[in-house]
Amino acid sequence: MEKRVVFHNRFLPYLLVAPQIAITVIFFFWPASQAVVQSVLREDAFGTSSYFVGMENFAALFEDDYYLNSFKITALFSTLVTTLGLGISLVLAVTADRLIRGATIYKTLLIWPYAVAPAVAGALWGFVFLPGPGVFAWLLAQMGVDWNFHLNGGQAMFVVVVAATWKQISYNFLFFLAGLQAIPKSLIEAAAIDGAKPFRRFWTIILPMLSPTLFFLIVVNVVYAFFETFGVIHSLTRGGPAKSTEILVYKVWYDGFEAQDLGGSAAQSVILMAIVIGLTVIQFRYIERKVHY
Amino acid sequence: MIERRPIADAVGHLIMLAAIFIVAFPIYLAVIAASHTIQDVSQTPMPLLPGAELLTNTARALFDGPQLVGVSGATPAIVLLMNSFIMAISIAVGKIIISLLSAFAIVYFRFPLRNIFFWMIFITLMLPVEVRIIPTYKIVADLGLLDTYTGLILPLIASATATFLFRQFFMTVPDELLEAARIDGAGPMRFFWDVLVPLSRTSIAAMFVIQFIYGWNQYLWPLLIASDYKYQTIVLAIGRLIRAPDAFYEWPVIMGMAVLALLPPVAVVVLMQRWFVKGLVETEK
Amino acid sequence: MAKVTLKGVKKNYGPVKAIHGVDMEIKDGEFIVIVGPSGCGKSTLLRMIAGLEAITDGTIQIGDRVVNNIEPAERDIAMVFQNYALYPHMSVYENMSYGLRIRGRSKADIETRVQRAAEILQLQPYLQRKPRELSGGQRQRVAMGRAIVREPSVFLFDEPLSNLDAKLRVQMRLEIKRLHQQLGVTSVYVTHDQVEAMTLADRLVVMNQGRADQIGSPQDVYNHPATTYVGGFIGSPAMNFLTCRIDTGQAKLTDDVILPLPAGWSVPAGEYSLGIRPENLRIARAGETAHLQLDVDVAEELGADTLLHGKIAGEEMVVRVPSHAGFHDHSRPGLVIDIERLHLFDRESGLRVATPG
Ligand SMILES: Nc1ncnc2c1ncn2[C@@H]1O[C@H](COP(=O)(O)OP(=O)(O)O)[C@@H](O)[C@H]1O
Ligand SMILES: [Mg+2]
């Protein structure tokens, strides 16, 4: 899509894009290219000079059990966050959509967790599950669970998944509700006249019509679980106990900052970049398809 | 809907109310914790009804900060909140300004590097801070911007999302408006200020909400840039305090701080809900 | 006020030729209407005069000044757009005064001009309203007000009435005409509606695929269409065309349909296209010899008139007859042609053939 009518000016457009392009180059492209450069270098013991090591940093990564483990943890974490978050919000959106009264109020009362920072979400749920006074911790203890997510890796994963999912429900809910409300009522009525009962209508009409939204949200949620949950992990578990919640993004930060392994951290950055690029390409394939739809 | 089914409706309302209750529960609990003394909160389980200490604890959070041995220097929440406001508002306003300008250039001018710039902005979508942590930190350090507001704000100001939203909006502005303005004698910048910006008010409001929240909720970036307590944000402080070894003794104050940390962005979302929802759904189109 | 002169004006969009070379001289104070079907290049031509489109070739003069490379704002013109292009966030007053404010006119001067324009257009009660709070007709008047306050030497209109309903269109048409009489500013008006064109124009420009087929007064264009295209476009229902062979003062349609020609027409023998307007045929009176017999398929009742649609010698034909004549579907009236009002065109080129005599 292009404008038919435009202004003619030789210098002004460059002046207008200059701030954005300057920041993009200085803080995005330059560091990203540095990450690529760093990933094939290794510093000597004193940190004064570095030398080319080719793919060695990557090779080392894939021989590192902790890194492979981090991959598995990230996969588990993002699968749980995505499926739980989408499942719960879909149920809520379908429920709210079919209620004539109250849908708007319910929307207002459900959207605000979107505004809560991941780190704060972590703090809040950490308190609910706090071994001892935490209310859910106490409930679990009453049920005979030996609850302490600071010591038990599985329990730690459970808590970070709860906190991360909680924060994302409102976003998913908004999109599902918008998607549902965009389905023409006449279509559903036609199906009803054809004799389809509500469940049947959901599977054969509503869900297929909602599939573009669903697909979009899957990508967004995976991106969220991969890259935007650092605050949840850092505030709740610091990747522990025993690295049981150390997702990839947390490990990049930890290896680079706390462990000072620049080459290794840079190699991880490059791998993460490849993942983001892959996800973005998938997302845009989908958008293109939606345009032709 | 088609069938009238009062029982199903009632069940529906129950599900929604239960969901709202569960979603709100952790915050309710945080408020309760902030309204009790540490002795009360230490019971198993902690009390579920409000106590009398809310004001005391909030005041302590605001003006003293929690007293913890494990974390050096207690920063009062008022300073942290101020930093968060500075960061969130500057990021939101900065993003809006530079995105309006670049979207204007890309939509309303033809120039040789136009497509290249467009793709450069697009590619930033694929480069979140998280994937280039160390080198970005290095640049900021080399520029001497560690522990400065500039360092906290400037690198986060480039935004493909806002640029795309404004670009999309500009594309819907009828060509005839520009032609009328040209006949009226308006040059590009005059048209931008007098016509385009006022027309974009709704998009700007939507972007403000989304980017304010984005700025307020930053965590990893301040963690890298602000080692000096004077520049820390409230969200960052929560994440650090909660894992301090002796955090337990200050739960009421920390929970009070957590509530303070989430109130401003939640208020923005709820008060500007209309723009926020519109902006959110539209940027993703 | 000024005259406008176009010399060999052309416009290409890449390989697409939108305007093929138009010459035209618009007199000072004249109301010119550019008319033609959608896509024939009317807007393009107007927008070149406005300076909104670059001119590929030729020159445009406003007054004595060649304006090819002059910005729209400097051309001393004002334009009214089809969708009005009012600034949605500005009040009526601000919309009308925006151009004056940009030109740095004094507050008092702006106030006088806006008030005067508002009075002429009866917009005074609405000056503080936003465009979305106005009806279509009112918006249209604001768009004209914005043009008037500038006191330009040329007004340009691009289908200004097409977004209005039929009744309002007739009313605004009159208002535009009155306004022109009052202000006397040179005006160029684009429309696809031939009734609008005929009623408003001092002179018409009939456009056909990027060419000006004919420029002339409404009477002239109606009575002496320069091409079959113009003949078919101006007048409603459209002119009928019959292919014929002319020989020895007679037009032969088929072996048994032969029409007489006006005395004194001297045209070489050959193949022609004969143009007959539906209103230039009538029912043969009792005892009168009919020129033609029409096989009526459908009789369309319009109230005062009836349109008879049918075929003559295998070609479509429409005839306008008074309703009281009482013809209906599948009747077969005999028709008499007003021979003096026949139009003759070259079969190949479609150009009008001069019929000296
Ligand atoms: N910006 C453009 N690019 C390419 N072709 C164009 C453009 N504007 C108009 N045209 C073409 O030029 C011709 C005349 O258009 P226009 O002047 O708008 O017609 P009208 O106003 O008579 O309906 C049309 O065939 C149209 O497709
Ligand atoms: Mg047009």
mmCIF file of N, CA, C and O in Angstrom, chain A residues 47-126:
data_model
loop_
_atom_site.group_PDB
_atom_site.id
_atom_site.type_symbol
_atom_site.label_atom_id
_atom_site.label_comp_id
_atom_site.label_asym_id
_atom_site.label_seq_id
_atom_site.Cartn_x
_atom_site.Cartn_y
_atom_site.Cartn_z
ATOM 1 N N GLY A 47 41.857 -11.516 30.131
ATOM 2 C CA GLY A 47 40.809 -10.666 29.572
ATOM 3 C C GLY A 47 41.362 -9.499 28.793
ATOM 4 O O GLY A 47 40.654 -8.528 28.552
ATOM 5 N N THR A 48 42.638 -9.562 28.405
ATOM 6 C CA THR A 48 43.224 -8.421 27.700
ATOM 7 C C THR A 48 43.138 -8.574 26.191
ATOM 8 O O THR A 48 42.987 -7.592 25.479
ATOM 9 N N SER A 49 43.207 -9.796 25.700
ATOM 10 C CA SER A 49 43.109 -9.959 24.257
ATOM 11 C C SER A 49 42.217 -11.150 23.957
ATOM 12 O O SER A 49 41.968 -11.993 24.811
ATOM 13 N N SER A 50 41.720 -11.171 22.726
ATOM 14 C CA SER A 50 40.868 -12.299 22.368
ATOM 15 C C SER A 50 41.321 -12.856 21.044
ATOM 16 O O SER A 50 41.989 -12.178 20.263
ATOM 17 N N TYR A 51 41.011 -14.106 20.794
ATOM 18 C CA TYR A 51 41.434 -14.718 19.549
ATOM 19 C C TYR A 51 40.287 -15.527 18.959
ATOM 20 O O TYR A 51 39.347 -15.905 19.648
ATOM 21 N N PHE A 52 40.415 -15.766 17.647
ATOM 22 C CA PHE A 52 39.355 -16.428 16.890
ATOM 23 C C PHE A 52 39.307 -17.914 17.208
ATOM 24 O O PHE A 52 40.333 -18.592 17.189
ATOM 25 N N VAL A 53 38.115 -18.405 17.529
ATOM 26 C CA VAL A 53 38.017 -19.829 17.836
ATOM 27 C C VAL A 53 36.981 -20.531 16.958
ATOM 28 O O VAL A 53 36.637 -21.677 17.202
ATOM 29 N N GLY A 54 36.474 -19.832 15.970
ATOM 30 C CA GLY A 54 35.492 -20.463 15.078
ATOM 31 C C GLY A 54 34.237 -20.863 15.822
ATOM 32 O O GLY A 54 33.706 -20.103 16.628
ATOM 33 N N MET A 55 33.803 -22.088 15.588
ATOM 34 C CA MET A 55 32.535 -22.546 16.153
ATOM 35 C C MET A 55 32.714 -23.145 17.548
ATOM 36 O O MET A 55 31.797 -23.755 18.088
ATOM 37 N N GLU A 56 33.906 -22.976 18.115
ATOM 38 C CA GLU A 56 34.187 -23.680 19.372
ATOM 39 C C GLU A 56 33.226 -23.318 20.495
ATOM 40 O O GLU A 56 32.815 -24.176 21.269
ATOM 41 N N ASN A 57 32.867 -22.027 20.564
ATOM 42 C CA ASN A 57 31.943 -21.630 21.633
ATOM 43 C C ASN A 57 30.609 -22.363 21.489
ATOM 44 O O ASN A 57 30.011 -22.786 22.482
ATOM 45 N N PHE A 58 30.182 -22.511 20.248
ATOM 46 C CA PHE A 58 28.907 -23.212 20.012
ATOM 47 C C PHE A 58 29.051 -24.690 20.346
ATOM 48 O O PHE A 58 28.193 -25.287 20.985
ATOM 49 N N ALA A 59 30.188 -25.263 19.887
ATOM 50 C CA ALA A 59 30.427 -26.678 20.176
ATOM 51 C C ALA A 59 30.425 -26.904 21.680
ATOM 52 O O ALA A 59 29.791 -27.838 22.190
ATOM 53 N N ALA A 60 31.118 -26.009 22.398
ATOM 54 C CA ALA A 60 31.186 -26.148 23.850
ATOM 55 C C ALA A 60 29.795 -26.109 24.453
ATOM 56 O O ALA A 60 29.465 -26.869 25.361
ATOM 57 N N LEU A 61 28.954 -25.190 23.915
ATOM 58 C CA LEU A 61 27.586 -25.057 24.446
ATOM 59 C C LEU A 61 26.830 -26.370 24.348
ATOM 60 O O LEU A 61 26.172 -26.799 25.291
ATOM 61 N N PHE A 62 26.948 -26.981 23.159
ATOM 62 C CA PHE A 62 26.124 -28.176 22.953
ATOM 63 C C PHE A 62 26.715 -29.409 23.619
ATOM 64 O O PHE A 62 26.120 -30.478 23.599
ATOM 65 N N GLU A 63 27.903 -29.222 24.204
ATOM 66 C CA GLU A 63 28.420 -30.318 25.022
ATOM 67 C C GLU A 63 28.141 -30.059 26.488
ATOM 68 O O GLU A 63 28.370 -30.912 27.334
ATOM 69 N N ASP A 64 27.635 -28.848 26.748
ATOM 70 C CA ASP A 64 27.393 -28.463 28.140
ATOM 71 C C ASP A 64 26.019 -28.974 28.584
ATOM 72 O O ASP A 64 24.999 -28.572 28.052
ATOM 73 N N ASP A 65 26.031 -29.889 29.554
ATOM 74 C CA ASP A 65 24.762 -30.462 30.006
ATOM 75 C C ASP A 65 23.821 -29.399 30.546
ATOM 76 O O ASP A 65 22.617 -29.487 30.380
ATOM 77 N N TYR A 66 24.395 -28.391 31.184
ATOM 78 C CA TYR A 66 23.537 -27.342 31.746
ATOM 79 C C TYR A 66 22.792 -26.608 30.643
ATOM 80 O O TYR A 66 21.631 -26.238 30.771
ATOM 81 N N TYR A 67 23.503 -26.381 29.518
ATOM 82 C CA TYR A 67 22.857 -25.655 28.428
ATOM 83 C C TYR A 67 21.755 -26.500 27.806
ATOM 84 O O TYR A 67 20.633 -26.024 27.579
ATOM 85 N N LEU A 68 22.056 -27.769 27.569
ATOM 86 C CA LEU A 68 21.042 -28.656 26.997
ATOM 87 C C LEU A 68 19.852 -28.747 27.940
ATOM 88 O O LEU A 68 18.689 -28.727 27.528
ATOM 89 N N ASN A 69 20.184 -28.810 29.230
ATOM 90 C CA ASN A 69 19.129 -28.851 30.240
ATOM 91 C C ASN A 69 18.274 -27.585 30.186
ATOM 92 O O ASN A 69 17.043 -27.638 30.250
ATOM 93 N N SER A 70 18.959 -26.453 30.007
ATOM 94 C CA SER A 70 18.251 -25.181 29.929
ATOM 95 C C SER A 70 17.280 -25.172 28.743
ATOM 96 O O SER A 70 16.169 -24.659 28.837
ATOM 97 N N PHE A 71 17.705 -25.782 27.655
ATOM 98 C CA PHE A 71 16.820 -25.912 26.492
ATOM 99 C C PHE A 71 15.568 -26.687 26.849
ATOM 100 O O PHE A 71 14.441 -26.290 26.535
ATOM 101 N N LYS A 72 15.775 -27.823 27.529
ATOM 102 C CA LYS A 72 14.628 -28.667 27.911
ATOM 103 C C LYS A 72 13.703 -27.907 28.841
ATOM 104 O O LYS A 72 12.470 -27.960 28.713
ATOM 105 N N ILE A 73 14.312 -27.189 29.797
ATOM 106 C CA ILE A 73 13.497 -26.442 30.756
ATOM 107 C C ILE A 73 12.676 -25.371 30.043
ATOM 108 O O ILE A 73 11.483 -25.197 30.302
ATOM 109 N N THR A 74 13.346 -24.680 29.101
ATOM 110 C CA THR A 74 12.628 -23.640 28.363
ATOM 111 C C THR A 74 11.471 -24.239 27.572
ATOM 112 O O THR A 74 10.368 -23.678 27.527
ATOM 113 N N ALA A 75 11.731 -25.392 26.957
ATOM 114 C CA ALA A 75 10.678 -26.038 26.173
ATOM 115 C C ALA A 75 9.493 -26.384 27.071
ATOM 116 O O ALA A 75 8.333 -26.100 26.749
ATOM 117 N N LEU A 76 9.796 -26.999 28.215
ATOM 118 C CA LEU A 76 8.724 -27.381 29.139
ATOM 119 C C LEU A 76 7.968 -26.144 29.619
ATOM 120 O O LEU A 76 6.730 -26.077 29.585
ATOM 121 N N PHE A 77 8.742 -25.152 30.054
ATOM 122 C CA PHE A 77 8.153 -23.929 30.601
ATOM 123 C C PHE A 77 7.247 -23.247 29.562
ATOM 124 O O PHE A 77 6.097 -22.923 29.845
ATOM 125 N N SER A 78 7.762 -23.083 28.335
ATOM 126 C CA SER A 78 6.956 -22.344 27.365
ATOM 127 C C SER A 78 5.750 -23.161 26.910
ATOM 128 O O SER A 78 4.678 -22.603 26.662
ATOM 129 N N THR A 79 5.897 -24.491 26.842
ATOM 130 C CA THR A 79 4.731 -25.317 26.496
ATOM 131 C C THR A 79 3.648 -25.167 27.554
ATOM 132 O O THR A 79 2.462 -24.978 27.241
ATOM 133 N N LEU A 80 4.062 -25.250 28.813
ATOM 134 C CA LEU A 80 3.071 -25.143 29.896
ATOM 135 C C LEU A 80 2.410 -23.769 29.896
ATOM 136 O O LEU A 80 1.184 -23.658 29.961
ATOM 137 N N VAL A 81 3.225 -22.733 29.819
ATOM 138 C CA VAL A 81 2.663 -21.378 29.879
ATOM 139 C C VAL A 81 1.710 -21.150 28.710
ATOM 140 O O VAL A 81 0.606 -20.616 28.877
ATOM 141 N N THR A 82 2.118 -21.603 27.514
ATOM 142 C CA THR A 82 1.284 -21.370 26.333
ATOM 143 C C THR A 82 -0.019 -22.160 26.407
ATOM 144 O O THR A 82 -1.110 -21.605 26.228
ATOM 145 N N THR A 83 0.062 -23.448 26.682
ATOM 146 C CA THR A 83 -1.172 -24.252 26.665
ATOM 147 C C THR A 83 -2.098 -23.861 27.810
ATOM 148 O O THR A 83 -3.307 -23.683 27.602
ATOM 149 N N LEU A 84 -1.542 -23.700 28.998
ATOM 150 C CA LEU A 84 -2.407 -23.320 30.122
ATOM 151 C C LEU A 84 -3.027 -21.953 29.879
ATOM 152 O O LEU A 84 -4.237 -21.759 30.039
ATOM 153 N N GLY A 85 -2.186 -21.014 29.495
ATOM 154 C CA GLY A 85 -2.669 -19.640 29.301
ATOM 155 C C GLY A 85 -3.744 -19.584 28.235
ATOM 156 O O GLY A 85 -4.801 -18.989 28.427
ATOM 157 N N LEU A 86 -3.505 -20.265 27.100
ATOM 158 C CA LEU A 86 -4.485 -20.222 26.016
ATOM 159 C C LEU A 86 -5.749 -20.970 26.400
ATOM 160 O O LEU A 86 -6.866 -20.509 26.145
ATOM 161 N N GLY A 87 -5.580 -22.131 27.039
ATOM 162 C CA GLY A 87 -6.751 -22.936 27.418
ATOM 163 C C GLY A 87 -7.662 -22.170 28.349
ATOM 164 O O GLY A 87 -8.868 -22.019 28.089
ATOM 165 N N ILE A 88 -7.071 -21.637 29.424
ATOM 166 C CA ILE A 88 -7.894 -20.928 30.406
ATOM 167 C C ILE A 88 -8.555 -19.703 29.779
ATOM 168 O O ILE A 88 -9.758 -19.472 29.937
ATOM 169 N N SER A 89 -7.776 -18.925 29.021
ATOM 170 C CA SER A 89 -8.374 -17.698 28.474
ATOM 171 C C SER A 89 -9.443 -18.006 27.433
ATOM 172 O O SER A 89 -10.417 -17.274 27.320
ATOM 173 N N LEU A 90 -9.266 -19.105 26.689
ATOM 174 C CA LEU A 90 -10.291 -19.450 25.696
ATOM 175 C C LEU A 90 -11.604 -19.792 26.398
ATOM 176 O O LEU A 90 -12.681 -19.311 26.005
ATOM 177 N N VAL A 91 -11.503 -20.592 27.463
ATOM 178 C CA VAL A 91 -12.720 -20.934 28.212
ATOM 179 C C VAL A 91 -13.382 -19.655 28.735
ATOM 180 O O VAL A 91 -14.591 -19.459 28.587
ATOM 181 N N LEU A 92 -12.574 -18.773 29.295
ATOM 182 C CA LEU A 92 -13.143 -17.536 29.857
ATOM 183 C C LEU A 92 -13.752 -16.670 28.765
ATOM 184 O O LEU A 92 -14.843 -16.116 28.929
ATOM 185 N N ALA A 93 -13.062 -16.568 27.630
ATOM 186 C CA ALA A 93 -13.575 -15.705 26.562
ATOM 187 C C ALA A 93 -14.883 -16.252 26.001
ATOM 188 O O ALA A 93 -15.836 -15.505 25.769
ATOM 189 N N VAL A 94 -14.934 -17.566 25.780
ATOM 190 C CA VAL A 94 -16.166 -18.163 25.259
ATOM 191 C C VAL A 94 -17.304 -17.954 26.260
ATOM 192 O O VAL A 94 -18.431 -17.594 25.897
ATOM 193 N N THR A 95 -16.983 -18.144 27.532
ATOM 194 C CA THR A 95 -18.008 -17.935 28.562
ATOM 195 C C THR A 95 -18.491 -16.489 28.564
ATOM 196 O O THR A 95 -19.692 -16.222 28.557
ATOM 197 N N ALA A 96 -17.534 -15.547 28.567
ATOM 198 C CA ALA A 96 -17.922 -14.131 28.620
ATOM 199 C C ALA A 96 -18.687 -13.734 27.369
ATOM 200 O O ALA A 96 -19.649 -12.974 27.432
ATOM 201 N N ASP A 97 -18.286 -14.284 26.217
ATOM 202 C CA ASP A 97 -18.911 -13.889 24.951
ATOM 203 C C ASP A 97 -20.377 -14.296 24.896
ATOM 204 O O ASP A 97 -21.197 -13.600 24.312
ATOM 205 N N ARG A 98 -20.699 -15.452 25.499
ATOM 206 C CA ARG A 98 -22.087 -15.877 25.377
ATOM 207 C C ARG A 98 -22.982 -15.275 26.474
ATOM 208 O O ARG A 98 -24.201 -15.460 26.436
ATOM 209 N N LEU A 99 -22.398 -14.592 27.433
ATOM 210 C CA LEU A 99 -23.214 -13.896 28.431
ATOM 211 C C LEU A 99 -23.568 -12.522 27.884
ATOM 212 O O LEU A 99 -22.682 -11.758 27.517
ATOM 213 N N ILE A 100 -24.850 -12.245 27.783
ATOM 214 C CA ILE A 100 -25.231 -10.963 27.201
ATOM 215 C C ILE A 100 -24.899 -9.839 28.153
ATOM 216 O O ILE A 100 -24.298 -8.838 27.798
ATOM 217 N N ARG A 101 -25.256 -10.044 29.414
ATOM 218 C CA ARG A 101 -24.954 -9.015 30.390
ATOM 219 C C ARG A 101 -23.615 -9.281 31.058
ATOM 220 O O ARG A 101 -23.261 -10.434 31.303
ATOM 221 N N GLY A 102 -22.866 -8.257 31.313
ATOM 222 C CA GLY A 102 -21.671 -8.406 32.140
ATOM 223 C C GLY A 102 -20.369 -8.564 31.377
ATOM 224 O O GLY A 102 -19.310 -8.417 31.953
ATOM 225 N N ALA A 103 -20.439 -8.846 30.063
ATOM 226 C CA ALA A 103 -19.195 -9.113 29.329
ATOM 227 C C ALA A 103 -18.208 -7.957 29.466
ATOM 228 O O ALA A 103 -17.008 -8.162 29.672
ATOM 229 N N THR A 104 -18.712 -6.724 29.394
ATOM 230 C CA THR A 104 -17.824 -5.560 29.476
ATOM 231 C C THR A 104 -17.190 -5.444 30.860
ATOM 232 O O THR A 104 -15.993 -5.182 30.995
ATOM 233 N N ILE A 105 -17.999 -5.646 31.877
ATOM 234 C CA ILE A 105 -17.479 -5.557 33.246
ATOM 235 C C ILE A 105 -16.434 -6.651 33.476
ATOM 236 O O ILE A 105 -15.354 -6.388 34.008
ATOM 237 N N TYR A 106 -16.762 -7.852 33.022
ATOM 238 C CA TYR A 106 -15.807 -8.943 33.203
ATOM 239 C C TYR A 106 -14.501 -8.616 32.500
ATOM 240 O O TYR A 106 -13.418 -8.920 32.990
ATOM 241 N N LYS A 107 -14.619 -7.985 31.349
ATOM 242 C CA LYS A 107 -13.413 -7.631 30.602
ATOM 243 C C LYS A 107 -12.555 -6.685 31.451
ATOM 244 O O LYS A 107 -11.369 -6.919 31.639
ATOM 245 N N THR A 108 -13.187 -5.632 31.969
ATOM 246 C CA THR A 108 -12.436 -4.679 32.798
ATOM 247 C C THR A 108 -11.780 -5.377 33.982
ATOM 248 O O THR A 108 -10.645 -5.093 34.335
ATOM 249 N N LEU A 109 -12.515 -6.314 34.596
ATOM 250 C CA LEU A 109 -11.980 -6.947 35.802
ATOM 251 C C LEU A 109 -10.918 -7.997 35.492
ATOM 252 O O LEU A 109 -10.246 -8.477 36.390
ATOM 253 N N LEU A 110 -10.791 -8.354 34.220
ATOM 254 C CA LEU A 110 -9.794 -9.377 33.879
ATOM 255 C C LEU A 110 -8.562 -8.822 33.182
ATOM 256 O O LEU A 110 -7.554 -9.509 33.079
ATOM 257 N N ILE A 111 -8.621 -7.571 32.671
ATOM 258 C CA ILE A 111 -7.495 -7.145 31.847
ATOM 259 C C ILE A 111 -6.309 -6.613 32.646
ATOM 260 O O ILE A 111 -5.217 -6.531 32.121
ATOM 261 N N TRP A 112 -6.545 -6.251 33.895
ATOM 262 C CA TRP A 112 -5.469 -5.517 34.555
ATOM 263 C C TRP A 112 -4.198 -6.300 34.831
ATOM 264 O O TRP A 112 -3.136 -5.699 34.913
ATOM 265 N N PRO A 113 -4.214 -7.638 34.979
ATOM 266 C CA PRO A 113 -2.903 -8.285 35.193
ATOM 267 C C PRO A 113 -1.921 -8.031 34.055
ATOM 268 O O PRO A 113 -0.712 -8.141 34.243
ATOM 269 N N TYR A 114 -2.445 -7.657 32.872
ATOM 270 C CA TYR A 114 -1.551 -7.299 31.776
ATOM 271 C C TYR A 114 -0.572 -6.225 32.217
ATOM 272 O O TYR A 114 0.576 -6.185 31.770
ATOM 273 N N ALA A 115 -1.039 -5.329 33.105
ATOM 274 C CA ALA A 115 -0.229 -4.181 33.492
ATOM 275 C C ALA A 115 0.790 -4.505 34.579
ATOM 276 O O ALA A 115 1.636 -3.691 34.907
ATOM 277 N N VAL A 116 0.705 -5.699 35.159
ATOM 278 C CA VAL A 116 1.604 -6.029 36.261
ATOM 279 C C VAL A 116 2.930 -6.553 35.698
ATOM 280 O O VAL A 116 2.943 -7.397 34.798
ATOM 281 N N ALA A 117 4.015 -6.024 36.224
ATOM 282 C CA ALA A 117 5.334 -6.433 35.735
ATOM 283 C C ALA A 117 5.570 -7.912 36.044
ATOM 284 O O ALA A 117 5.155 -8.397 37.102
ATOM 285 N N PRO A 118 6.255 -8.619 35.153
ATOM 286 C CA PRO A 118 6.571 -10.029 35.436
ATOM 287 C C PRO A 118 7.254 -10.193 36.796
ATOM 288 O O PRO A 118 6.926 -11.124 37.540
ATOM 289 N N ALA A 119 8.169 -9.298 37.114
ATOM 290 C CA ALA A 119 8.879 -9.438 38.384
ATOM 291 C C ALA A 119 7.921 -9.279 39.563
ATOM 292 O O ALA A 119 8.035 -9.983 40.576
ATOM 293 N N VAL A 120 6.960 -8.364 39.420
ATOM 294 C CA VAL A 120 5.997 -8.163 40.500
ATOM 295 C C VAL A 120 5.042 -9.361 40.566
ATOM 296 O O VAL A 120 4.686 -9.829 41.660
ATOM 297 N N ALA A 121 4.657 -9.880 39.401
ATOM 298 C CA ALA A 121 3.839 -11.089 39.389
ATOM 299 C C ALA A 121 4.560 -12.196 40.145
ATOM 300 O O ALA A 121 3.956 -12.916 40.954
ATOM 301 N N GLY A 122 5.862 -12.312 39.876
ATOM 302 C CA GLY A 122 6.649 -13.309 40.600
ATOM 303 C C GLY A 122 6.599 -13.080 42.099
ATOM 304 O O GLY A 122 6.380 -14.004 42.882
ATOM 305 N N ALA A 123 6.766 -11.828 42.517
ATOM 306 C CA ALA A 123 6.767 -11.509 43.944
ATOM 307 C C ALA A 123 5.425 -11.868 44.571
ATOM 308 O O ALA A 123 5.360 -12.466 45.657
ATOM 309 N N LEU A 124 4.330 -11.520 43.885
ATOM 310 C CA LEU A 124 3.002 -11.770 44.437
ATOM 311 C C LEU A 124 2.751 -13.268 44.604
ATOM 312 O O LEU A 124 2.322 -13.733 45.664
ATOM 313 N N TRP A 125 3.049 -14.029 43.572
ATOM 314 C CA TRP A 125 2.791 -15.473 43.662
ATOM 315 C C TRP A 125 3.793 -16.143 44.581
ATOM 316 O O TRP A 125 3.475 -17.125 45.243
ATOM 317 N N GLY A 126 5.009 -15.604 44.632
ATOM 318 C CA GLY A 126 5.984 -16.135 45.576
ATOM 319 C C GLY A 126 5.459 -16.024 46.993
ATOM 320 O O GLY A 126 5.679 -16.911 47.831
#
